């Protein structure tokens, strides 16, 4: 039996395993249930007791070195394979490009609007998107039966009739008036919500920038000055403005502002519906009731307010025909504003 062991030992020294088939072959032949080492263990059982100890040690050592050889060969084959994959990589191939992010057209437009009013000394104020009735409607002089207070027009929070998603950022101006003393000169950009059917021209979520100026002796002429300055900065030096009488519960008198169509220059096109004018915002002198509601004395102070939709301005500026494009986040659309 000793010779047999020696013989196998020399065999192990000369074996070379260079692929997976040879590895499997080796496993079956030497380590398998019917392999040569299993056979040695069978022979071992027949030995007289006095020889068992010494021979047992030899057989065990042989088994260990066969297992070791198997394990080492297996690992070697795996590293060889990984090296081969690495060799196949072409390091000179150009990398696939990752595209950097870009600013959203609404963010660009909103920032531009705000920066124009900054030049006139307006500060920036922000407030919550979920608001109470007081800040959205009551403080702003909305009568109790006003349609904006209906579910069809406003998103109310379930089971909380007093809480809603703000329908305009005028709510922020109420907060500013409650917390600060005049003179106040501020713009409030932000997201607003109205319960409207989504179409190419309207969305239930959109953005506004609203402005407020309160001081002593503020007149409609001051309002006109600031809005004219804004229109020329935003749409070009040649832009003209037009103020048409309108109605808002929180301003008196109220007006709607149009700018001359920057696409046809006022001669008429399908964007301005052949009128030469584009309606871009509402405005007016702050109603004395609103000032009173915010603890500002209307005998001393007066002010004006204005508000515009950011989507509308961006659509006019970039000639975008469908408001839904702003919310779909299609990369092909967004990349045009890089
Ligand atoms: N809050 C009005 C709106 O959302 C806009 C507006 C603001 C009008 C200030 C007049 C004065 O439509």
Short mmCIF file of C-alpha atoms and ligand atoms in Angstrom, two decimals:
data_model
loop_
_atom_site.label_atom_id
_atom_site.label_comp_id
_atom_site.label_asym_id
_atom_site.label_seq_id
_atom_site.Cartn_x
_atom_site.Cartn_y
_atom_site.Cartn_z
CA UNK A 1 0.00 0.00 0.00
CA UNK A 2 2.91 2.31 0.77
CA UNK A 3 4.18 1.99 -2.81
CA UNK A 4 0.74 2.84 -4.12
CA UNK A 5 0.71 6.01 -2.00
CA UNK A 6 4.20 7.02 -3.22
CA UNK A 7 3.13 6.40 -6.79
CA UNK A 8 0.10 8.68 -6.50
CA UNK A 9 2.24 11.31 -4.78
CA UNK A 10 4.59 11.47 -7.79
CA UNK A 11 1.61 11.56 -10.12
CA UNK A 12 0.29 14.63 -8.28
CA UNK A 13 3.63 16.38 -8.72
CA UNK A 14 3.52 15.94 -12.47
CA UNK A 15 -0.08 16.82 -13.13
CA UNK A 16 -0.75 20.05 -14.96
CA UNK A 17 -4.28 21.46 -15.19
CA UNK A 18 -4.82 24.09 -17.85
CA UNK A 19 -8.55 24.20 -18.41
CA UNK A 20 -11.89 23.50 -16.73
CA UNK A 21 -12.34 20.08 -18.34
CA UNK A 22 -8.97 18.93 -16.98
CA UNK A 23 -9.90 20.29 -13.59
CA UNK A 24 -13.15 18.32 -13.54
CA UNK A 25 -11.36 15.24 -14.84
CA UNK A 26 -8.85 15.53 -11.99
CA UNK A 27 -11.60 15.93 -9.41
CA UNK A 28 -13.39 12.77 -10.54
CA UNK A 29 -10.21 10.70 -10.88
CA UNK A 30 -8.62 11.64 -7.55
CA UNK A 31 -11.22 13.16 -5.23
CA UNK A 32 -14.43 11.54 -6.46
CA UNK A 33 -16.38 8.85 -4.59
CA UNK A 34 -14.82 6.19 -6.78
CA UNK A 35 -11.50 8.00 -7.19
CA UNK A 36 -8.03 6.73 -6.31
CA UNK A 37 -8.00 8.31 -2.87
CA UNK A 38 -11.39 6.86 -1.93
CA UNK A 39 -9.94 3.51 -3.06
CA UNK A 40 -6.95 3.98 -0.71
CA UNK A 41 -9.33 4.56 2.20
CA UNK A 42 -11.05 1.26 1.36
CA UNK A 43 -7.70 -0.54 1.32
CA UNK A 44 -6.87 1.14 4.62
CA UNK A 45 -9.85 -0.51 6.31
CA UNK A 46 -8.37 -4.00 5.55
CA UNK A 47 -4.99 -3.22 7.21
CA UNK A 48 -3.94 -4.94 10.45
CA UNK A 49 -4.45 -2.58 13.44
CA UNK A 50 -0.71 -2.04 14.12
CA UNK A 51 -0.15 -0.54 10.64
CA UNK A 52 -3.23 1.69 10.67
CA UNK A 53 -1.76 4.70 12.43
CA UNK A 54 1.27 5.32 10.21
CA UNK A 55 -0.51 4.52 6.92
CA UNK A 56 -3.57 6.58 7.94
CA UNK A 57 -1.38 9.65 8.32
CA UNK A 58 0.10 9.12 4.86
CA UNK A 59 -3.31 8.70 3.22
CA UNK A 60 -4.68 11.82 4.94
CA UNK A 61 -1.64 13.88 3.87
CA UNK A 62 -2.12 12.66 0.30
CA UNK A 63 -5.78 13.58 0.35
CA UNK A 64 -4.93 17.07 1.62
CA UNK A 65 -2.37 17.73 -1.07
CA UNK A 66 -4.77 16.52 -3.78
CA UNK A 67 -7.45 18.88 -2.45
CA UNK A 68 -4.94 21.69 -2.30
CA UNK A 69 -3.89 21.10 -5.88
CA UNK A 70 -7.54 21.14 -6.92
CA UNK A 71 -8.24 24.40 -5.11
CA UNK A 72 -5.12 26.16 -6.40
CA UNK A 73 -5.78 25.11 -9.97
CA UNK A 74 -9.37 26.30 -9.73
CA UNK A 75 -8.31 29.74 -8.48
CA UNK A 76 -5.61 30.00 -11.11
CA UNK A 77 -8.10 29.28 -13.87
CA UNK A 78 -10.41 32.00 -12.55
CA UNK A 79 -7.70 34.69 -12.47
CA UNK A 80 -6.57 33.65 -15.96
CA UNK A 81 -10.11 34.20 -17.16
CA UNK A 82 -10.38 37.67 -15.57
CA UNK A 83 -7.00 38.64 -17.09
CA UNK A 84 -8.24 37.55 -20.45
CA UNK A 85 -11.37 39.74 -20.19
CA UNK A 86 -9.17 42.68 -19.16
CA UNK A 87 -6.99 42.04 -22.21
CA UNK A 88 -10.05 42.36 -24.43
CA UNK A 89 -10.80 45.94 -23.24
CA UNK A 90 -9.83 48.57 -25.80
CA UNK A 91 -8.42 51.41 -23.71
CA UNK A 92 -8.15 53.70 -26.72
CA UNK A 93 -11.89 53.63 -27.42
CA UNK A 94 -13.55 57.03 -26.69
CA UNK A 95 -15.67 57.05 -23.53
CA UNK A 96 -19.44 57.37 -23.87
CA UNK A 97 -20.38 60.93 -23.01
CA UNK A 98 -22.40 61.81 -19.93
CA UNK A 99 -24.47 64.93 -20.46
CA UNK A 100 -24.35 67.58 -17.72
CA UNK A 101 -27.67 68.82 -16.29
CA UNK A 102 -29.24 72.04 -17.49
CA UNK A 103 -31.46 74.67 -15.92
CA UNK A 104 -35.17 74.25 -16.52
CA UNK A 105 -36.66 76.95 -18.79
CA UNK A 106 -39.11 77.91 -16.03
CA UNK A 107 -36.27 78.37 -13.56
CA UNK A 108 -34.36 80.48 -16.10
CA UNK A 109 -37.42 82.65 -16.76
CA UNK A 110 -38.34 83.02 -13.09
CA UNK A 111 -34.79 84.05 -12.23
CA UNK A 112 -34.74 86.59 -15.04
CA UNK A 113 -38.03 88.16 -13.89
CA UNK A 114 -36.81 88.35 -10.29
CA UNK A 115 -33.45 89.84 -11.27
CA UNK A 116 -35.16 92.64 -13.26
CA UNK A 117 -37.19 93.64 -10.19
CA UNK A 118 -34.07 93.35 -8.04
CA UNK A 119 -32.60 96.19 -10.09
CA UNK A 120 -35.53 98.31 -8.90
CA UNK A 121 -34.85 97.46 -5.26
CA UNK A 122 -37.38 94.66 -4.74
CA UNK A 123 -36.52 92.00 -2.17
CA UNK A 124 -37.44 88.33 -2.49
CA UNK A 125 -40.03 86.63 -0.28
CA UNK A 126 -41.33 83.10 -0.18
CA UNK A 127 -44.13 81.33 1.66
CA UNK A 128 -45.91 77.99 2.05
CA UNK A 129 -47.68 76.22 -0.83
CA UNK A 130 -50.30 74.83 1.56
CA UNK A 131 -52.10 77.84 2.99
CA UNK A 132 -55.10 78.80 5.06
CA UNK A 133 -58.20 80.58 3.81
CA UNK A 134 -57.13 83.84 5.45
CA UNK A 135 -53.89 84.25 3.48
CA UNK A 136 -55.29 83.04 0.12
CA UNK A 137 -58.72 84.68 0.20
CA UNK A 138 -60.10 86.47 3.27
CA UNK A 139 -57.28 88.92 3.93
CA UNK A 140 -57.28 89.70 0.20
CA UNK A 141 -60.88 90.91 0.32
CA UNK A 142 -62.45 87.94 -1.50
CA UNK A 143 -66.21 88.01 -0.80
CA UNK A 144 -67.53 84.79 0.84
CA UNK A 145 -69.38 83.72 -2.31
CA UNK A 146 -66.42 84.29 -4.69
CA UNK A 147 -66.09 81.38 -7.20
CA UNK A 148 -62.38 80.86 -6.34
CA UNK A 149 -63.56 79.58 -2.97
CA UNK A 150 -65.37 76.70 -4.72
CA UNK A 151 -63.96 73.20 -5.04
CA UNK A 152 -64.09 73.41 -8.84
CA UNK A 153 -61.50 76.18 -8.78
CA UNK A 154 -59.35 75.46 -5.77
CA UNK A 155 -57.77 72.31 -4.34
CA UNK A 156 -58.87 72.07 -0.73
CA UNK A 157 -57.18 69.71 1.71
CA UNK A 158 -59.53 66.82 2.45
CA UNK A 159 -61.63 67.28 5.61
CA UNK A 160 -60.02 70.70 6.22
CA UNK A 161 -62.27 73.31 4.58
CA UNK A 162 -59.98 76.06 5.82
CA UNK A 163 -56.78 74.77 4.20
CA UNK A 164 -55.99 74.72 0.48
CA UNK A 165 -53.16 74.72 -2.06
CA UNK A 166 -52.47 78.39 -2.76
CA UNK A 167 -54.05 79.62 -5.99
CA UNK A 168 -51.68 82.59 -6.23
CA UNK A 169 -48.58 83.87 -4.43
CA UNK A 170 -50.52 86.93 -3.21
CA UNK A 171 -50.74 84.84 -0.03
CA UNK A 172 -47.02 85.47 0.49
CA UNK A 173 -47.59 89.22 0.21
CA UNK A 174 -50.21 89.05 2.97
CA UNK A 175 -47.62 87.34 5.17
CA UNK A 176 -45.04 90.04 4.38
CA UNK A 177 -47.53 92.84 5.16
CA UNK A 178 -48.44 91.16 8.46
CA UNK A 179 -44.82 90.84 9.50
CA UNK A 180 -43.07 93.92 8.15
CA UNK A 181 -43.56 97.67 8.39
CA UNK A 182 -43.76 99.82 5.22
CA UNK A 183 -41.96 100.71 3.08
CA UNK A 184 -42.32 97.23 1.60
CA UNK A 185 -40.99 96.39 -1.84
CA UNK A 186 -40.92 92.68 -2.59
CA UNK A 187 -41.48 90.01 -5.24
CA UNK A 188 -42.73 86.51 -4.44
CA UNK A 189 -42.00 83.78 -6.98
CA UNK A 190 -43.48 80.32 -6.50
CA UNK A 191 -45.64 77.41 -7.49
CA UNK A 192 -49.42 77.75 -7.46
CA UNK A 193 -52.33 75.36 -7.98
CA UNK A 194 -55.74 75.65 -9.62
CA UNK A 195 -58.32 72.99 -10.29
CA UNK A 196 -58.23 73.36 -14.08
CA UNK A 197 -58.43 70.86 -16.93
CA UNK A 198 -54.96 70.31 -18.40
CA UNK A 199 -54.62 71.51 -22.01
CA UNK A 200 -52.00 73.10 -24.27
CA UNK A 201 -52.74 76.48 -22.66
CA UNK A 202 -53.58 75.63 -19.03
CA UNK A 203 -52.21 73.42 -16.29
CA UNK A 204 -53.38 72.73 -12.75
CA UNK A 205 -49.85 73.52 -11.50
CA UNK A 206 -48.02 76.61 -12.67
CA UNK A 207 -45.70 79.36 -11.43
CA UNK A 208 -46.14 83.01 -10.64
CA UNK A 209 -44.08 86.02 -9.74
CA UNK A 210 -46.12 88.58 -7.86
CA UNK A 211 -44.91 91.98 -6.68
CA UNK A 212 -45.92 94.43 -3.98
CA UNK A 213 -44.88 97.99 -3.18
CA UNK A 214 -46.25 99.82 -0.17
CA UNK A 215 -45.13 103.22 1.03
CA UNK A 216 -46.42 106.77 1.46
CA UNK A 217 -47.86 108.52 -1.61
CA UNK A 218 -47.58 105.54 -3.96
CA UNK A 219 -49.59 106.19 -7.11
CA UNK A 220 -50.63 104.38 -10.27
CA UNK A 221 -47.81 106.23 -12.08
CA UNK A 222 -45.25 104.36 -9.93
CA UNK A 223 -46.89 101.08 -10.88
CA UNK A 224 -46.76 101.99 -14.55
CA UNK A 225 -43.10 102.97 -14.30
CA UNK A 226 -41.96 99.70 -12.76
CA UNK A 227 -43.98 97.55 -15.15
CA UNK A 228 -42.79 99.47 -18.20
CA UNK A 229 -39.19 99.04 -17.02
CA UNK A 230 -39.82 95.31 -16.57
CA UNK A 231 -41.43 94.90 -20.03
CA UNK A 232 -38.52 96.54 -21.82
CA UNK A 233 -35.91 94.53 -19.91
CA UNK A 234 -37.74 91.27 -20.51
CA UNK A 235 -38.92 91.65 -24.12
CA UNK A 236 -36.63 94.33 -25.58
CA UNK A 237 -36.15 98.12 -25.61
CA UNK A 238 -38.81 98.68 -28.30
CA UNK A 239 -41.58 97.03 -26.24
CA UNK A 240 -44.66 99.14 -25.53
CA UNK A 241 -47.21 98.46 -22.79
CA UNK A 242 -50.95 98.95 -22.49
CA UNK A 243 -53.07 98.92 -19.32
CA UNK A 244 -56.71 97.89 -19.63
CA UNK A 245 -59.25 98.23 -16.78
CA UNK A 246 -59.95 94.94 -15.01
CA UNK A 247 -61.16 93.58 -11.69
CA UNK A 248 -59.49 91.81 -8.73
CA UNK A 249 -60.97 91.73 -5.21
CA UNK A 250 -57.68 92.94 -3.71
CA UNK A 251 -56.90 95.90 -5.99
CA UNK A 252 -58.82 99.08 -6.81
CA UNK A 253 -58.46 100.26 -9.50
CA UNK A 254 -57.29 97.07 -11.23
CA UNK A 255 -55.74 96.59 -14.65
CA UNK A 256 -54.56 93.97 -17.07
CA UNK A 257 -51.20 94.69 -18.72
CA UNK A 258 -50.45 93.87 -22.36
CA UNK A 259 -47.07 94.15 -24.10
CA UNK A 260 -46.64 94.78 -27.79
CA UNK A 261 -46.15 91.45 -29.58
CA UNK A 262 -42.40 90.84 -29.78
CA UNK A 263 -42.88 88.26 -32.53
CA UNK A 264 -44.57 90.39 -35.20
CA UNK A 265 -43.59 93.75 -33.71
CA UNK A 266 -47.25 94.75 -33.40
CA UNK A 267 -48.35 94.15 -36.99
CA UNK A 268 -50.34 91.01 -36.12
CA UNK A 269 -49.53 87.27 -36.11
CA UNK A 270 -51.06 84.03 -34.87
CA UNK A 271 -49.29 84.31 -31.48
CA UNK A 272 -50.98 87.65 -30.66
CA UNK A 273 -54.12 86.52 -32.50
CA UNK A 274 -53.64 89.40 -34.96
CA UNK A 275 -54.14 92.06 -32.26
CA UNK A 276 -50.50 93.12 -31.93
CA UNK A 277 -50.76 92.77 -28.10
CA UNK A 278 -50.02 90.00 -25.60
CA UNK A 279 -51.67 89.92 -22.17
CA UNK A 280 -49.03 89.14 -19.52
CA UNK A 281 -50.19 90.21 -16.06
CA UNK A 282 -52.77 91.57 -13.67
CA UNK A 283 -52.09 94.59 -11.46
CA UNK A 284 -53.64 97.45 -9.52
CA UNK A 285 -53.58 99.66 -6.44
CA UNK A 286 -53.85 97.63 -3.23
CA UNK A 287 -57.41 97.88 -1.88
CA UNK A 288 -57.51 99.79 1.46
CA UNK A 289 -59.42 96.82 2.97
CA UNK A 290 -56.40 94.61 2.34
CA UNK A 291 -54.07 97.05 4.08
CA UNK A 292 -56.45 97.22 7.07
CA UNK A 293 -56.60 93.40 7.24
CA UNK A 294 -52.81 93.40 7.57
CA UNK A 295 -52.70 96.18 10.18
CA UNK A 296 -51.36 98.82 7.81
CA UNK A 297 -53.05 102.22 8.05
CA UNK A 298 -54.57 103.08 4.63
CA UNK A 299 -54.79 106.75 5.67
CA UNK A 300 -51.00 106.89 5.67
CA UNK A 301 -49.94 104.21 3.24
CA UNK A 302 -50.86 103.18 -0.26
CA UNK A 303 -49.39 100.64 -2.61
CA UNK A 304 -49.60 98.66 -5.80
CA UNK A 305 -49.43 94.98 -6.62
CA UNK A 306 -48.96 92.92 -9.76
CA UNK A 307 -48.81 89.25 -10.65
CA UNK A 308 -47.77 87.26 -13.70
CA UNK A 309 -47.65 83.62 -14.82
CA UNK A 310 -44.10 82.39 -15.43
CA UNK A 311 -45.22 79.73 -17.95
CA UNK A 312 -47.00 82.33 -20.04
CA UNK A 313 -43.91 84.57 -20.12
CA UNK A 314 -41.63 81.64 -20.96
CA UNK A 315 -44.01 80.50 -23.73
CA UNK A 316 -43.93 83.96 -25.27
CA UNK A 317 -40.19 84.37 -24.87
CA UNK A 318 -39.22 80.96 -26.27
CA UNK A 319 -42.28 80.54 -28.52
CA UNK A 320 -43.41 77.33 -26.85
CA UNK A 321 -46.86 76.28 -28.01
CA UNK A 322 -47.81 73.73 -25.34
CA UNK A 323 -47.59 74.36 -21.57
CA UNK A 324 -47.44 70.61 -20.86
CA UNK A 325 -43.88 70.49 -22.25
CA UNK A 326 -42.66 72.24 -19.09
CA UNK A 327 -43.79 69.36 -16.91
CA UNK A 328 -42.94 66.32 -19.03
CA UNK A 329 -39.17 66.69 -18.56
CA UNK A 330 -38.39 65.32 -21.99
CA UNK A 331 -34.60 65.61 -22.32
CA UNK A 332 -34.91 66.64 -26.00
CA UNK A 333 -37.00 69.64 -24.93
CA UNK A 334 -34.85 70.59 -21.93
CA UNK A 335 -31.54 70.33 -23.85
CA UNK A 336 -32.59 73.25 -26.02
CA UNK A 337 -32.13 75.59 -23.05
CA UNK A 338 -28.54 74.59 -22.19
N1 LIG B 1 -53.19 87.31 -7.84
C1 LIG B 1 -53.62 87.55 -9.20
C2 LIG B 1 -53.76 86.21 -9.90
O1 LIG B 1 -53.31 85.23 -9.40
C3 LIG B 1 -52.68 88.42 -9.95
C4 LIG B 1 -52.63 89.81 -9.41
C5 LIG B 1 -51.70 90.14 -8.45
C6 LIG B 1 -53.50 90.79 -9.85
C7 LIG B 1 -51.67 91.41 -7.93
C8 LIG B 1 -53.45 92.05 -9.36
C9 LIG B 1 -52.54 92.36 -8.40
O2 LIG B 1 -54.32 86.13 -10.98
#
